[in-house]
Amino acid sequence: TGLLVGTALFVNAVFQLLFGILSARRDPSRFLPIGIVILGVASILVAEAQTFIMLLLVVALARVGASFYHPVGIAWIGREFQGKDLDRSMGFQSGFGDAGEILGMASGAVLGVALGWGSPFILWGAINLMAVVVGLLLVRGHPSPPLVKTTGSLRDLQGTLRDVRFWILPLATGSISYNIIAYFGPLLLHGKFGLGPDVSGLSIAAWLLVGTVAALSFGRLARRFGRFPLTVFAYAAVGVACLAAAVLEDLVLLLVAVWGLGAAIFLTYPAIFAFTSESIHRHLQGAAFGLVFFFQLAGGAVGSLAAGSIAELFIGQGDLALTAPFWLSAVLSLLTAGYLLAVRKRVENRSPSPGGLQKAA
């Protein structure tokens, strides 16, 4: 399992960066479907894997296809909606992505038991291929060609990295907190409170559901409270939620804290996507999102490994092994909220980069 997950993260990180760079010269309405086709075909092939090596190769191929979405799809949204209700657009993107996770988890559990482990892969592979057909029909006659022919030079990439640097740490922290709640949450609920694996899994699905609603509401919340204050609050709320998960002995209070405050993690993604989109020139959106998601995946992988290693140190010392990952997430989230407050003026007042990058809002 570790080899599968590690391979998937590595392939995803590398290819997201590559496709982000390539997308600068390509129409996303034609480039993105290529990735979805690869993902759909690979998903179907997963169900046919007969050996571990074959499974590993097919999973790697699936992650190649999945690597198109963030740098190409989100950059496309940033280009189309920059200056035109960008917060609402990014919130909807995140919200429906979260809804997809819930549907995938729920259908996978039901179909896997009823029809065999391979059936969810076949179903969702077919849905991906159908989505390509529907998507191409929807964008027919509405191409989105590259606005500027970028050179793709090292100078462009350096300028892009310079302009998105403020969001790399928060995005990595968000990925770490998400992984800790999603993967260490069921272990905490099962080991400390005795919940069954099914109920523990449903509790995480409920967290995802609340998070979906939060993400869909991001545009309205950002207009009312301001995007930057909302982002700082979100990281602080996640820190408090993880602290509550680490110390509370009452199951109901713990679930309320995680479902409520912990769902604020889903507000951080559209916020950072919007900040990133506004920080760079439109023709470098793909490269920028490729970079930030590279650091997101790398941060999530390193943070998850650190959380597991810290937990292992406390095995045999009561509940510390179960709560240690949440202490880590609480500290990182609260530090990130403080970091954002510290760099706020620098973010708002910095000058555009030499490559024509735009000043962030």
mmCIF file with all atom_site columns, C-alpha atoms in Angstrom, residues 94-103 105 178 201-217 258-260 263 266:
data_model
loop_
_atom_site.group_PDB
_atom_site.id
_atom_site.type_symbol
_atom_site.label_atom_id
_atom_site.label_alt_id
_atom_site.label_comp_id
_atom_site.label_asym_id
_atom_site.label_entity_id
_atom_site.label_seq_id
_atom_site.pdbx_PDB_ins_code
_atom_site.Cartn_x
_atom_site.Cartn_y
_atom_site.Cartn_z
_atom_site.occupancy
_atom_site.B_iso_or_equiv
_atom_site.pdbx_formal_charge
_atom_site.auth_seq_id
_atom_site.auth_comp_id
_atom_site.auth_asym_id
_atom_site.auth_atom_id
_atom_site.pdbx_PDB_model_num
ATOM 1  C CA . SER A 1 94  ? -13.529 22.919 -5.026 1.00 0.00 ? 94  SER A CA 1
ATOM 2  C CA . GLY A 1 95  ? -17.057 22.131 -3.849 1.00 0.00 ? 95  GLY A CA 1
ATOM 3  C CA . PHE A 1 96  ? -17.905 19.832 -6.723 1.00 0.00 ? 96  PHE A CA 1
ATOM 4  C CA . GLY A 1 97  ? -14.478 18.210 -6.465 1.00 0.00 ? 97  GLY A CA 1
ATOM 5  C CA . ASP A 1 98  ? -15.238 17.427 -2.824 1.00 0.00 ? 98  ASP A CA 1
ATOM 6  C CA . ALA A 1 99  ? -18.679 16.121 -3.799 1.00 0.00 ? 99  ALA A CA 1
ATOM 7  C CA . GLY A 1 100 ? -16.965 13.797 -6.244 1.00 0.00 ? 100 GLY A CA 1
ATOM 8  C CA . GLU A 1 101 ? -14.822 12.407 -3.434 1.00 0.00 ? 101 GLU A CA 1
ATOM 9  C CA . ILE A 1 102 ? -17.932 11.632 -1.402 1.00 0.00 ? 102 ILE A CA 1
ATOM 10 C CA . LEU A 1 103 ? -19.626 9.932  -4.366 1.00 0.00 ? 103 LEU A CA 1
ATOM 11 C CA . MET A 1 105 ? -16.089 6.761  -1.517 1.00 0.00 ? 105 MET A CA 1
ATOM 12 C CA . TYR A 1 178 ? -6.342  17.097 5.096  1.00 0.00 ? 178 TYR A CA 1
ATOM 13 C CA . GLY A 1 201 ? -15.374 5.978  7.578  1.00 0.00 ? 201 GLY A CA 1
ATOM 14 C CA . LEU A 1 202 ? -18.852 7.496  7.491  1.00 0.00 ? 202 LEU A CA 1
ATOM 15 C CA . SER A 1 203 ? -17.718 10.105 10.011 1.00 0.00 ? 203 SER A CA 1
ATOM 16 C CA . ILE A 1 204 ? -14.996 11.219 7.597  1.00 0.00 ? 204 ILE A CA 1
ATOM 17 C CA . ALA A 1 205 ? -17.543 11.252 4.758  1.00 0.00 ? 205 ALA A CA 1
ATOM 18 C CA . ALA A 1 206 ? -19.692 13.567 6.910  1.00 0.00 ? 206 ALA A CA 1
ATOM 19 C CA . TRP A 1 207 ? -16.686 15.870 7.316  1.00 0.00 ? 207 TRP A CA 1
ATOM 20 C CA . LEU A 1 208 ? -16.263 15.896 3.537  1.00 0.00 ? 208 LEU A CA 1
ATOM 21 C CA . LEU A 1 209 ? -19.951 16.738 3.144  1.00 0.00 ? 209 LEU A CA 1
ATOM 22 C CA . VAL A 1 210 ? -19.729 19.742 5.467  1.00 0.00 ? 210 VAL A CA 1
ATOM 23 C CA . GLY A 1 211 ? -16.553 20.774 3.662  1.00 0.00 ? 211 GLY A CA 1
ATOM 24 C CA . THR A 1 212 ? -18.340 20.610 0.317  1.00 0.00 ? 212 THR A CA 1
ATOM 25 C CA . VAL A 1 213 ? -21.004 23.003 1.562  1.00 0.00 ? 213 VAL A CA 1
ATOM 26 C CA . ALA A 1 214 ? -18.284 25.316 2.903  1.00 0.00 ? 214 ALA A CA 1
ATOM 27 C CA . ALA A 1 215 ? -16.444 25.336 -0.423 1.00 0.00 ? 215 ALA A CA 1
ATOM 28 C CA . LEU A 1 216 ? -19.632 26.057 -2.374 1.00 0.00 ? 216 LEU A CA 1
ATOM 29 C CA . SER A 1 217 ? -20.246 29.006 -0.039 1.00 0.00 ? 217 SER A CA 1
ATOM 30 C CA . VAL A 1 258 ? -13.899 18.303 13.442 1.00 0.00 ? 258 VAL A CA 1
ATOM 31 C CA . TRP A 1 259 ? -17.052 18.496 11.300 1.00 0.00 ? 259 TRP A CA 1
ATOM 32 C CA . GLY A 1 260 ? -17.503 22.195 12.042 1.00 0.00 ? 260 GLY A CA 1
ATOM 33 C CA . ALA A 1 263 ? -14.324 21.661 7.540  1.00 0.00 ? 263 ALA A CA 1
ATOM 34 C CA . PHE A 1 266 ? -12.010 23.257 2.379  1.00 0.00 ? 266 PHE A CA 1
#
